[in-house]
Coordinates of C-alpha atoms in Angstrom, one line a residue:
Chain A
X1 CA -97.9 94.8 -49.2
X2 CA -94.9 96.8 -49.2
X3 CA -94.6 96.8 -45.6
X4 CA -95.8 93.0 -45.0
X5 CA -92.6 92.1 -46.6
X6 CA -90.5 94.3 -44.7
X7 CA -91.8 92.5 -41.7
X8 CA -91.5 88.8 -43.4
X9 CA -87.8 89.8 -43.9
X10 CA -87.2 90.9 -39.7
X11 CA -89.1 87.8 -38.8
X12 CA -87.8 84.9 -41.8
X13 CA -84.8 84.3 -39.3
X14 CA -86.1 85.4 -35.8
X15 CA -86.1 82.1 -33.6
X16 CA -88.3 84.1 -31.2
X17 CA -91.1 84.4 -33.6
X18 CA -91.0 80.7 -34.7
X19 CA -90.4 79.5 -31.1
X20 CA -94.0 80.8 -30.3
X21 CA -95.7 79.7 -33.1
X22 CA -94.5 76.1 -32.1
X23 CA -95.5 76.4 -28.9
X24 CA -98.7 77.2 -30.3
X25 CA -99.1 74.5 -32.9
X26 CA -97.8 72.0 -30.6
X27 CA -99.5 72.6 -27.3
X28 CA -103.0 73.5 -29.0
X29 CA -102.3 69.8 -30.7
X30 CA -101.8 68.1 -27.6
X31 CA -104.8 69.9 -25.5
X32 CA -107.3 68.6 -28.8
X33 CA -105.9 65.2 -28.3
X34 CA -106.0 65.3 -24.4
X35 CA -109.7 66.6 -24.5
X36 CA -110.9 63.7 -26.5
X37 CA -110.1 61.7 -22.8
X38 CA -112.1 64.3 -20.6
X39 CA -114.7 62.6 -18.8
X40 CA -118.3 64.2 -18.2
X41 CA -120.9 62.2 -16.2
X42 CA -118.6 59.6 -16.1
X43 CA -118.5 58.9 -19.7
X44 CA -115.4 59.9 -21.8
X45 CA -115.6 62.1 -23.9
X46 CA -114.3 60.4 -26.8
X47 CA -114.3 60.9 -30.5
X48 CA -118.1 62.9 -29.1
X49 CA -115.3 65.8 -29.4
X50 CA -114.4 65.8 -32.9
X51 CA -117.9 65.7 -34.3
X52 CA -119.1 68.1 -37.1
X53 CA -120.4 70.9 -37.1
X54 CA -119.9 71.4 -33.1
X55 CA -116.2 70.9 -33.1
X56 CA -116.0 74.5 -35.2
X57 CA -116.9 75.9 -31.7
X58 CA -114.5 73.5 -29.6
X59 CA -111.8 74.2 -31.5
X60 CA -112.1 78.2 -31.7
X61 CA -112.9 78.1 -28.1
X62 CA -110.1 76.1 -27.0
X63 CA -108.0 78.6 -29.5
X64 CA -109.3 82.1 -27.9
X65 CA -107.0 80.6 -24.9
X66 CA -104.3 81.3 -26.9
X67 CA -104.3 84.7 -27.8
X68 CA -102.4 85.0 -25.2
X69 CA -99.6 84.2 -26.6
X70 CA -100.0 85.9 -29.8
X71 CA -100.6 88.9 -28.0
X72 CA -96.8 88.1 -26.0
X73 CA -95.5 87.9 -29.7
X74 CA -96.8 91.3 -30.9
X75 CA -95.4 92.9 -28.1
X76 CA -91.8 91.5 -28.5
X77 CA -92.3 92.0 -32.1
X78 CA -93.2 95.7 -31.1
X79 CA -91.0 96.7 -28.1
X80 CA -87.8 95.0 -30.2
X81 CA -88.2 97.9 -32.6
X82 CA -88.0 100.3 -29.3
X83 CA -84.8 98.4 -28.3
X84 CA -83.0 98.0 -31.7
X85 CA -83.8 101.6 -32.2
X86 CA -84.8 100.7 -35.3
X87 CA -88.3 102.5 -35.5
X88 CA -86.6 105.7 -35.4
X89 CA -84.3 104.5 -38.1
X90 CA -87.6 103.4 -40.5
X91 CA -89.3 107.1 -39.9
X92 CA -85.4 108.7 -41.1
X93 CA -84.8 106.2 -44.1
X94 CA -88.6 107.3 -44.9
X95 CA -91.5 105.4 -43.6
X96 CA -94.1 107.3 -42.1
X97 CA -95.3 106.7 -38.4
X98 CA -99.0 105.4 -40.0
X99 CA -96.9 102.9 -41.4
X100 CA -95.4 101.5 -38.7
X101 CA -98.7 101.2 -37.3
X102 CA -100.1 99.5 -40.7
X103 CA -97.4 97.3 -40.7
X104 CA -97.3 95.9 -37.1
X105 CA -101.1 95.7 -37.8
X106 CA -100.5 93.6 -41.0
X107 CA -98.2 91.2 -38.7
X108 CA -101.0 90.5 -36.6
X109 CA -103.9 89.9 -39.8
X110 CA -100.9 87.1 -40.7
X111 CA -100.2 85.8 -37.5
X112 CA -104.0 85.2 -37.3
X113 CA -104.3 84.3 -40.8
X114 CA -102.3 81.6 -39.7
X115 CA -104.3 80.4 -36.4
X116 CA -107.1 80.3 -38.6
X117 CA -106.2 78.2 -41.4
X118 CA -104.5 76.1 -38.6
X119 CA -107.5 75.1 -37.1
X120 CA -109.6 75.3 -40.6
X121 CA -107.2 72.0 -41.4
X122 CA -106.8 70.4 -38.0
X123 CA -111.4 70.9 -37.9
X124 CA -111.3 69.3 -41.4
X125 CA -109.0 67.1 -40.4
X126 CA -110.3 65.4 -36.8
X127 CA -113.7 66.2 -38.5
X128 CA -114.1 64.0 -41.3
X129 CA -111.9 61.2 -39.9
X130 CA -114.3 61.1 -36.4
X131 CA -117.4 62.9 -37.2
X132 CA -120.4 60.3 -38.2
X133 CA -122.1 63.4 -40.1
X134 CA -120.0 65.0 -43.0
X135 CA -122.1 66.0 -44.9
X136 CA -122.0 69.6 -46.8
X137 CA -124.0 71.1 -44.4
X138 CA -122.1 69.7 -41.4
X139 CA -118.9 70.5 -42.2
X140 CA -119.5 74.6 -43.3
X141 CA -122.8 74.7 -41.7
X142 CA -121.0 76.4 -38.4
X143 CA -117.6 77.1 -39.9
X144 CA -118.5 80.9 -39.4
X145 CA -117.0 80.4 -35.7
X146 CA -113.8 80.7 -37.8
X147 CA -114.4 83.9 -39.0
X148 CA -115.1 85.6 -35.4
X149 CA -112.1 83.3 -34.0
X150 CA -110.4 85.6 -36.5
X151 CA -111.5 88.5 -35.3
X152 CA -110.7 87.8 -31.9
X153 CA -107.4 87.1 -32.8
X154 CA -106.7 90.1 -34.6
X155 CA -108.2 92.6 -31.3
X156 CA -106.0 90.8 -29.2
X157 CA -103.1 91.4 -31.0
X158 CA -104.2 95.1 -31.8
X159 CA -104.2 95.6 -28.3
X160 CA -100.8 94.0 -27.2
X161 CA -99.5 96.1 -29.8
X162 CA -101.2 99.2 -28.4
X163 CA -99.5 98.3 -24.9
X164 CA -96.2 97.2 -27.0
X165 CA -96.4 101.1 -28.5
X166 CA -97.3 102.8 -25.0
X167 CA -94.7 100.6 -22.8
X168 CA -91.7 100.4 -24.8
X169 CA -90.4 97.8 -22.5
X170 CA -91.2 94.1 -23.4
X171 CA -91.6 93.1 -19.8
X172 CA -93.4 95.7 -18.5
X173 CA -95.7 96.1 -21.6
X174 CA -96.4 91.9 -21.3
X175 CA -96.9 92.5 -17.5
X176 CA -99.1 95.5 -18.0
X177 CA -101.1 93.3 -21.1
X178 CA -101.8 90.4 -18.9
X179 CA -102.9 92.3 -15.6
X180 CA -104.9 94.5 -17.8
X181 CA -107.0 91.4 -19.7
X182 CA -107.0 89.0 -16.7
X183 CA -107.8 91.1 -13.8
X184 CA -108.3 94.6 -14.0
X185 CA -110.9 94.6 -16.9
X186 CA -112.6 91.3 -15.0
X187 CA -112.8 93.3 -12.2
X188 CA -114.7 96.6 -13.9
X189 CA -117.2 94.0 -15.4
X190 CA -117.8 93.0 -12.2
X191 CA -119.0 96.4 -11.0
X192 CA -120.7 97.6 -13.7
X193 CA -124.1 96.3 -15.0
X194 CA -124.1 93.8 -17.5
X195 CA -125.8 95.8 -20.2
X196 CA -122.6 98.2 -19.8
X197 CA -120.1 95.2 -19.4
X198 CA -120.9 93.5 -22.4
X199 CA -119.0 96.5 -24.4
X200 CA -115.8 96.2 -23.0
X201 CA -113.1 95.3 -25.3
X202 CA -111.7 91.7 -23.3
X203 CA -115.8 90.8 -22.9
X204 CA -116.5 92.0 -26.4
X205 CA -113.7 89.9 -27.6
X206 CA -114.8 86.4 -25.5
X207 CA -117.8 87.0 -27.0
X208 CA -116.6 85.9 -30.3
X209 CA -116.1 82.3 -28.9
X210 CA -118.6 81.5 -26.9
X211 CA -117.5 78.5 -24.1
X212 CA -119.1 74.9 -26.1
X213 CA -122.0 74.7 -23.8
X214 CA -122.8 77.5 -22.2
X215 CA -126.2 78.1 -23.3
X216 CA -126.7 74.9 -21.4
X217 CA -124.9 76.2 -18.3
X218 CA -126.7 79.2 -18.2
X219 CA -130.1 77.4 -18.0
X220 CA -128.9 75.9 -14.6
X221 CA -126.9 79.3 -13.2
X222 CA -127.8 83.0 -13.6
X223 CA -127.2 83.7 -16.9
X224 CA -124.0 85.8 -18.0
X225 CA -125.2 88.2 -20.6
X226 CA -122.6 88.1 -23.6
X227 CA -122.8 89.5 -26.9
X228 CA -123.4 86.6 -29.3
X229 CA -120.7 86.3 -31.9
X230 CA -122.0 88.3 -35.0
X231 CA -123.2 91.2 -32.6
X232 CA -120.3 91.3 -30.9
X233 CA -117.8 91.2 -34.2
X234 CA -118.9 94.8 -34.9
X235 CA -117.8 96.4 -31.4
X236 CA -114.6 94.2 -32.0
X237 CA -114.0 95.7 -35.5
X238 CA -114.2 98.9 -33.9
X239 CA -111.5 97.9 -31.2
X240 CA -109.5 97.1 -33.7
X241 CA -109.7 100.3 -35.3
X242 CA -109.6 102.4 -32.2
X243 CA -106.2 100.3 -31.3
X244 CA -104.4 101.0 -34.5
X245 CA -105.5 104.6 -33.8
X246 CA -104.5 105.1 -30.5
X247 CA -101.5 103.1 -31.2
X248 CA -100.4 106.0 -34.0
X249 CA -101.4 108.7 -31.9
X250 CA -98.7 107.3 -29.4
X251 CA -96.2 107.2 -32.0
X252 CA -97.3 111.1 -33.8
X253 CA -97.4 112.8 -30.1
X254 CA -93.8 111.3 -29.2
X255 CA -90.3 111.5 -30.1
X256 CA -88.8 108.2 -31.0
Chain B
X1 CA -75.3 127.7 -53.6
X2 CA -78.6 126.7 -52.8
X3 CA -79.8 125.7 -49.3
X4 CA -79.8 122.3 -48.8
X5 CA -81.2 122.9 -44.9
X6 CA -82.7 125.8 -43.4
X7 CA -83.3 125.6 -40.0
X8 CA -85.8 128.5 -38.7
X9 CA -85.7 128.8 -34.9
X10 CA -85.8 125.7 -33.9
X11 CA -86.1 124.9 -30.4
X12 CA -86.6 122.2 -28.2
X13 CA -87.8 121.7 -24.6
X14 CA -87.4 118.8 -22.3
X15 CA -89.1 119.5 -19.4
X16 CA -86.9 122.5 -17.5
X17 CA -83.9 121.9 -19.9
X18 CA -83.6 123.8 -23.3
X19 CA -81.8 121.3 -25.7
X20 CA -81.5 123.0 -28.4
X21 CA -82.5 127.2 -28.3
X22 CA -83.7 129.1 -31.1
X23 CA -81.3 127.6 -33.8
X24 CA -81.3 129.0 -37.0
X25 CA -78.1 127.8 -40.1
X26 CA -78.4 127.0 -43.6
X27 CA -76.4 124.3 -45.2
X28 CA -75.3 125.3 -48.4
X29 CA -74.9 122.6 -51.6
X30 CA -71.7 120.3 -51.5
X31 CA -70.5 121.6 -48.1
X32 CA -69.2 119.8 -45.3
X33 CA -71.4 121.2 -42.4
X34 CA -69.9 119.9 -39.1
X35 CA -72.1 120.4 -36.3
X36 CA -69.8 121.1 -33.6
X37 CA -69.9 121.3 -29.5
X38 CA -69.8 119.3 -26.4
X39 CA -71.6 116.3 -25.1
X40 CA -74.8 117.2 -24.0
X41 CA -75.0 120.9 -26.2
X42 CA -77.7 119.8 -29.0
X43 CA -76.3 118.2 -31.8
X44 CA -78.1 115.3 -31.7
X45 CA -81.3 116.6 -30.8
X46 CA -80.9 119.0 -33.9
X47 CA -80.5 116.2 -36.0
X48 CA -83.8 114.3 -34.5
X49 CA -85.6 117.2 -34.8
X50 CA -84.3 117.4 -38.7
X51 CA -84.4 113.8 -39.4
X52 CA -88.6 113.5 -38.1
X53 CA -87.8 111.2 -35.0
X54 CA -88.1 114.4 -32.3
X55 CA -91.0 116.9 -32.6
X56 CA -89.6 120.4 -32.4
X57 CA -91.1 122.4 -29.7
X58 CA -91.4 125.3 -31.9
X59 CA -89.5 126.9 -35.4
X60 CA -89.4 125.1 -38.7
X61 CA -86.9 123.4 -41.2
X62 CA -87.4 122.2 -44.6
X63 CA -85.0 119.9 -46.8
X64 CA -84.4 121.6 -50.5
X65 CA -86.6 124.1 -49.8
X66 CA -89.2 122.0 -49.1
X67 CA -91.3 120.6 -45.7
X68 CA -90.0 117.2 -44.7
X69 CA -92.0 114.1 -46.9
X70 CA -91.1 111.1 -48.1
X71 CA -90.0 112.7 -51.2
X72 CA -87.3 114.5 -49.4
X73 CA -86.1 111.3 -47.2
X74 CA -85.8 109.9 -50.2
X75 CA -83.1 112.4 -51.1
X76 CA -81.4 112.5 -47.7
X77 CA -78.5 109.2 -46.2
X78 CA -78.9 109.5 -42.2
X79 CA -77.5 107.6 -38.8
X80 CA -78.0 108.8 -35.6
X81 CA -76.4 108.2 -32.5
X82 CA -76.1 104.5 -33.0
X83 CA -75.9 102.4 -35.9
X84 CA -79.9 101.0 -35.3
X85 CA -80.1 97.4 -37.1
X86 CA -81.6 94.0 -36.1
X87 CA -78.7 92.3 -34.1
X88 CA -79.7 88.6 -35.0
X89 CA -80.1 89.3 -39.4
X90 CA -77.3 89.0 -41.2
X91 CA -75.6 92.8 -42.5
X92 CA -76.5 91.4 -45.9
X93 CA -80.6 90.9 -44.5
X94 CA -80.3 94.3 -42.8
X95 CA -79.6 95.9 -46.0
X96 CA -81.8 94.3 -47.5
X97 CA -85.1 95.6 -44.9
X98 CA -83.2 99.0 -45.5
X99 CA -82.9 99.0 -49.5
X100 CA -87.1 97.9 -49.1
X101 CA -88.0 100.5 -47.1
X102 CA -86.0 103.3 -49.5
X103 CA -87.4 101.3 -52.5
X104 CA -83.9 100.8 -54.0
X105 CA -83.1 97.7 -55.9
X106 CA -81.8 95.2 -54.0
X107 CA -78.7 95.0 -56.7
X108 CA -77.2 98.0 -55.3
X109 CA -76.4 96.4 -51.8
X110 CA -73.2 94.8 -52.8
X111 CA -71.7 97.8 -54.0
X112 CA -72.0 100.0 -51.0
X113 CA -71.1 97.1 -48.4
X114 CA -67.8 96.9 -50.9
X115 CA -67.5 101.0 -50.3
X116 CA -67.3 100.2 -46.6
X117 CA -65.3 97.4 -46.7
X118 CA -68.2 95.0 -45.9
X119 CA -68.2 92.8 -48.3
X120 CA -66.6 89.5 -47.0
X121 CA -68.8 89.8 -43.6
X122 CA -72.1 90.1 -45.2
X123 CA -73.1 86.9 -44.0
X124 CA -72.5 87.8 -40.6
X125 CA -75.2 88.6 -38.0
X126 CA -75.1 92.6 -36.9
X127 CA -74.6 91.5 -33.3
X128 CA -71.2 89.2 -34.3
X129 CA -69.7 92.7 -35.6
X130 CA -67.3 95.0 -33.9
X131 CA -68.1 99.0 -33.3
X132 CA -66.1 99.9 -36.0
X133 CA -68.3 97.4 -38.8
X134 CA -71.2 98.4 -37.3
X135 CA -70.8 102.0 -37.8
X136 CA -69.6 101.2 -41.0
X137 CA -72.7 99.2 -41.5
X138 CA -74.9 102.0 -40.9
X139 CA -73.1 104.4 -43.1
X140 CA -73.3 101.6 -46.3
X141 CA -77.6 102.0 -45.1
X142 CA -77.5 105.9 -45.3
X143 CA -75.7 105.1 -48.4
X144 CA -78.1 102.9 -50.2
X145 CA -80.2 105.3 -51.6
X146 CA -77.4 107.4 -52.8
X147 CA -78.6 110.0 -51.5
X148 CA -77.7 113.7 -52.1
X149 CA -77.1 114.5 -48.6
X150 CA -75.2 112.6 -45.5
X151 CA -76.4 113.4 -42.5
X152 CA -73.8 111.6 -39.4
X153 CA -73.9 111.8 -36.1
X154 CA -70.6 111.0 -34.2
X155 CA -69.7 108.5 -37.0
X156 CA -66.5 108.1 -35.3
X157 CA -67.6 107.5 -31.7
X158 CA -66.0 104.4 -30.0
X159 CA -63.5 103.6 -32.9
X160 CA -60.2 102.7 -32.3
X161 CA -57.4 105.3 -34.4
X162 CA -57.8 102.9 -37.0
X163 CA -61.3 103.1 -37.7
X164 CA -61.6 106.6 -37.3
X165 CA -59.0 107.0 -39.7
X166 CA -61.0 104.8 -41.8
X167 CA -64.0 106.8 -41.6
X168 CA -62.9 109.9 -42.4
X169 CA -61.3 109.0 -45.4
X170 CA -65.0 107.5 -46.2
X171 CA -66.2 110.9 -45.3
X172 CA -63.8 112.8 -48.0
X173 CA -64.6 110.1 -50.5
X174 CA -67.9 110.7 -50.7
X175 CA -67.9 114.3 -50.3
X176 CA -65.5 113.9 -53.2
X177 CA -68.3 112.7 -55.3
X178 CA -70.0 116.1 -54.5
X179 CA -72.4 115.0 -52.1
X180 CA -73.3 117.4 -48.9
X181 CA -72.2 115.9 -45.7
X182 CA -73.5 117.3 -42.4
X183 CA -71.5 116.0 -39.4
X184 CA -72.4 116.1 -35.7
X185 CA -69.1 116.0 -33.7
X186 CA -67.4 117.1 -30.4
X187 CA -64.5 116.3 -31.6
X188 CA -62.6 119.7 -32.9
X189 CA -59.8 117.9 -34.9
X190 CA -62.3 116.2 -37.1
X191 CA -64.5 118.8 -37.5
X192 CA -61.1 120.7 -38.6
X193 CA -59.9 118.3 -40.7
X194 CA -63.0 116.9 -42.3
X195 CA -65.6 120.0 -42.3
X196 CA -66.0 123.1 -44.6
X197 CA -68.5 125.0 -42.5
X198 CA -68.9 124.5 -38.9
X199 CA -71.7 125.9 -36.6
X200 CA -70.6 126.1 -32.9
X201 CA -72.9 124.7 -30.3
X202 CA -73.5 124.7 -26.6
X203 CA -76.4 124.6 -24.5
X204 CA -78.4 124.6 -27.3
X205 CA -77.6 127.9 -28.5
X206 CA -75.4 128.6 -32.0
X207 CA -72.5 130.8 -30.6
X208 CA -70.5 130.5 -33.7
X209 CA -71.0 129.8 -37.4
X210 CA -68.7 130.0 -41.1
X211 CA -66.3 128.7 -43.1
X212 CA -63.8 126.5 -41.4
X213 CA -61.1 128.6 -41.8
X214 CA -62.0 131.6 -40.9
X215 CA -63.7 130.1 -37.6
X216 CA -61.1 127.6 -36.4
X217 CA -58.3 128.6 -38.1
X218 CA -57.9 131.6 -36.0
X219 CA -54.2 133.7 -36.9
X220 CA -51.4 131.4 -36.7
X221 CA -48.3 132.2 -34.1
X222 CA -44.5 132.7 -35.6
X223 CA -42.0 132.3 -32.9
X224 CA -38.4 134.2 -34.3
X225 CA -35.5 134.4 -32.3
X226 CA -32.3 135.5 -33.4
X227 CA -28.4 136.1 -31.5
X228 CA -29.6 139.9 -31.3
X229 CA -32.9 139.9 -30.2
X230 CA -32.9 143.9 -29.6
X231 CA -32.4 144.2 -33.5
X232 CA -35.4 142.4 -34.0
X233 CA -37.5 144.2 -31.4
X234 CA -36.6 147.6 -33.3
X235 CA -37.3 146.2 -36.8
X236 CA -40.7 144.4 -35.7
X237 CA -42.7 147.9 -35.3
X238 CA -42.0 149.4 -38.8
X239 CA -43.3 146.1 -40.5
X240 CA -46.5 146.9 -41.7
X241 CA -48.0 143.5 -42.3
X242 CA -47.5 142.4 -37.9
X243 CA -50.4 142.9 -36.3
X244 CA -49.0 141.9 -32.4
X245 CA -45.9 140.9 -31.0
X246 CA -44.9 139.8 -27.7
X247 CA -40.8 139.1 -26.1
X248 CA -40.3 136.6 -24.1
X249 CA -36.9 135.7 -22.9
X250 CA -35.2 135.0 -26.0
X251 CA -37.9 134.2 -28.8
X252 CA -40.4 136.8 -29.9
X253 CA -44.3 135.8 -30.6
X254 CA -45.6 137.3 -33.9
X255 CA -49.3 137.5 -35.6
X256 CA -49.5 138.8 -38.8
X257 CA -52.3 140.5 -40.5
X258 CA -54.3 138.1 -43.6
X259 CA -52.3 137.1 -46.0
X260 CA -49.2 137.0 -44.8
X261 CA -46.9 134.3 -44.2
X262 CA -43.7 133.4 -42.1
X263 CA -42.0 134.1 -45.7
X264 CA -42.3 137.4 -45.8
X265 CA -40.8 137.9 -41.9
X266 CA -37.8 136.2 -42.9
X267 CA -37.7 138.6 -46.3
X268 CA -37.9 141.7 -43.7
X269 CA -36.0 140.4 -41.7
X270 CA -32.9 139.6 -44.2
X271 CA -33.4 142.9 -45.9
X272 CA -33.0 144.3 -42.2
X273 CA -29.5 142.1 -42.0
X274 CA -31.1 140.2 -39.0
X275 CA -29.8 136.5 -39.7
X276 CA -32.7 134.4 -37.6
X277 CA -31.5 131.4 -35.6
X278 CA -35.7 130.5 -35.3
X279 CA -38.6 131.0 -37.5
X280 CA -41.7 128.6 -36.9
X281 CA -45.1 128.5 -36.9
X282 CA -47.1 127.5 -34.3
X283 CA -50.9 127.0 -34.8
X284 CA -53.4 127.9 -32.1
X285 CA -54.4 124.9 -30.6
X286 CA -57.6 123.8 -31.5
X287 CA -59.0 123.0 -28.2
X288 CA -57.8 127.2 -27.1
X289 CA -59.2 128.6 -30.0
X290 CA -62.9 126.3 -28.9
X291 CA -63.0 127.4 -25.2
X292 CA -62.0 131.2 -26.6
X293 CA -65.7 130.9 -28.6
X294 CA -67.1 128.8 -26.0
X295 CA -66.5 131.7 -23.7
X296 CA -67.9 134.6 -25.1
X297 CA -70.7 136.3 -24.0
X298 CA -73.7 135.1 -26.6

């Protein structure tokens, strides 16, 4: 806990950090209002999108879109401690280099801490001011999405801190994070058979929030095989593990 | 004494360059160990390689006898190279990250930014200071933990006259207090005036290594001169205690053997009713006395 507070202090008064999560509040805010005015089949959408227990899955799905972002922070958060030098001067004022790994790791459990309890209020919220059903069942029935949104959030950052550790350099390591998640990984799922494909970290991760719908869209098209969300948390646990690892292996086999 | 760092043939490797070749010193308790050579010959890499930021390509140092651990961070004050803080926290909110990570009491943080001379400019962000405060900065962090050992690397780099004067006197202060200081330095004047041991670096190897004074401080030169300089050159021979002497023109270069002074010239000299019209001392330059190690065949 130690270590969670040394971060809190870096980050109390780091306009980058709360720049981001602004971004985040605010543009996830307007994107749940805007979608209320999507039409389908010519018929708005409407207050249809805040209703219990679906909305769980709307709002983590609309959420996953955002990692993004998180995963941008992590890496600034990560490559900053290249630039300042000040990783070196933690290992020689006596933190070990596991720690720095824990620690960086503990940033992204808060960060997504805090996306989760975000949209646990903003569900509860929308929810029982538009949902026709609130009962007990409606509002928790499905609030498990939550806990693999979570998850999701968490491998995301583990990996952008992996590439943050590997890189060094914030541009090149954001660069590197986005090419790697949106297009290179894509493309391998595309070649490989989708028994093989469904274990890849980016697809493993998706997994966790399913698109609203697509079990629907998948009776019409050829079906994408996915993981569904409590297979594909273990495989994502795992990630996360094999991130933290990799990323301390980085630091143990290098000089700083 | 005991050893406060023994350094075991340590070695390090970047690709085709040796940095640092097979270096083996002791620091003894309460000593001022200057690590001294030019750009470029190791120091700092030595330093890494001690402090646990560079892995060693082979050989072996412990800290108090023991392998490096927590524990012995604990017990050791370090900057290297730079003074490494986070440019837009406050020196007061740097501190305090630092005085978390050593588990010291945040209590202690006004008393070593009043050492340095911090005190007024706590509240002002790392990047708003100028070289000077922020090497002074760094050394109020190695501080913190008041630690048993210093370890600084070029604490005086990029300060104006003032604030390496400054710095130094910081230096002695704290060695004052009894605390082992190592200092990395190309710099022979400071090593000189601040060091009690020196090792000698360059390309990595250790050419030279003692006490101060018996490394730097190589024999002295007395210049004499008197109206009759023939009387002097007859006298000169039969005085047991000079070692060389070389004419020239009309003054007459002396080294004497240890332990004696200019003093006991001028005695011989009187006793030999030779009145001398010039008796100085002229120290070896520092920067002759480096190149004359520097040079030697290793």
């Amino acid at each position: 806990m130690n270590l969670l507070r040394i971060e809190l202090h870096k980050y109390m008064s780091y306009r980058t950090v709360w720049v981001i999560l602004a971004i985040f509040v605010s543009v996830f805010l307007l994107i749940l209002y805007a979608s209320s005015k999507v039409t389908i089949n010519g018929k708005e959408l409407g207050e249809d999108m805040y209703h219990l227990p679906e909305l769980w899955h709307r709002l983590t799905y609309i959420a996953s879109f955002f990692n993004l972002l998180f995963g941008i922070l992590l890496i600034v958060l990560v490559t900053d401690e290249y630039t300042f030098r000040t990783l070196r001067q933690q290992v020689i004022d006596g933190l070990s280099r596991m720690e720095l790994v824990l620690a960086k790791f503990y940033v992204a459990l808060a960060l997504a801490v805090f996306g989760t309890l975000l949209l646990l209020v903003l569900g509860l919220y929308f929810g029982l001011i538009y949902s026709p059903d609130s009962s007990f069942s409606a509002i928790f029935g499905q609030m498990d999405a939550l806990s693999y949104y979570f998850v999701q959030a968490v491998g995301y950052m583990t990996l952008a801190m992996l590439f943050g550790f590997v890189i060094r350099k914030s541009g090149l390591a954001i660069v590197a994070f986005i090419i790697y998640s949106k297009i290179v990984e894509p493309i391998i799922q595309l070649r490989l058979p989708d028994t093989v494909d469904e274990y890849l970290p980016m697809k493993v991760l998706g997994s966790l929030t399913p698109m609203p719908g697509q079990d629907l869209l998948d009776q019409l098209t050829a079906p994408t095989q996915m993981l569904s969300p409590a297979w594909a948390a273990l495989p994502a646990i795992g990630y996360i593990v094999l991130f933290c690892l990799l990323s301390y292996y980085t630091l143990k086999l290098r000089d700083l | 004494m005991a050893d406060i760092l023994d350094i075991k043939h340590l070695s390090k490797r970047y690709g085709s360059i040796q940095a640092v070749d097979q270096l083996s010193i002791q620091v003894g308790e309460g000593s001022i160990y200057g690590l001294l050579g030019p750009n470029g010959s190791g120091k700092t890499t030595t330093l890494g390689m001690v402090l646990d930021v560079i892995r060693p390509s082979s050989g072996s140092f412990t800290w108090f006898g023991q392998p490096i651990s927590r524990d012995t961070k604990r017990r050791v004050g370090a900057l290297l190279e730079t003074p490494n803080f986070y440019p837009y926290l406050s020196a007061r909110k740097n501190m305090q990250i630092v005085a978390d990570i050593k588990g010291v009491s945040p209590q202690k943080i006004n008393a070593v930014l009043k050492l340095v001379g911090l005190e007024l400019r706590m509240h002002t962000t790392f990047k708003g200071f100028s070289l000077g405060m922020k090497q002074r900065l760094a050394i109020a962090a190695a501080l913190l933990n008041d630690p048993e050992v210093l370890v600084l690397d070029e604490p005086t780099n990029g300060l104006d006259p003032e604030g390496i004067a400054e710095v130094r006197e910081l230096i002695l202060k704290i060695a004052a207090e009894g605390k082992t200081i190592i200092l990395a330095s190309h710099l022979l004047d400071e090593v000189e005036k601040v060091c009690t041991h020196v090792a000698v670096l360059q390309k990595g190897a250790l050419r030279a290594e003692g006490p101060v004074s018996t490394i730097l401080s190589a024999k002295d030169q007395i210049i004499v001169s008197a109206t009759d300089m023939a009387e002097i050159l007859r006298v000169l021979p039969q005085l047991p205690f000079v070692e060389t002497y070389t004419p020239e023109r009309d003054v007459v270069y002396l080294t004497l053997k240890e332990g004696y002074g200019s003093a006991d010239v001028n005695k011989a000299m009187f006793a030999a009713d030779i009145v001398l019209s010039q008796l100085s001392v002229k120290r070896k330059s520092l920067e002759a006395q480096f190149l004359e190690i520097i040079k030697q065949p290793s």
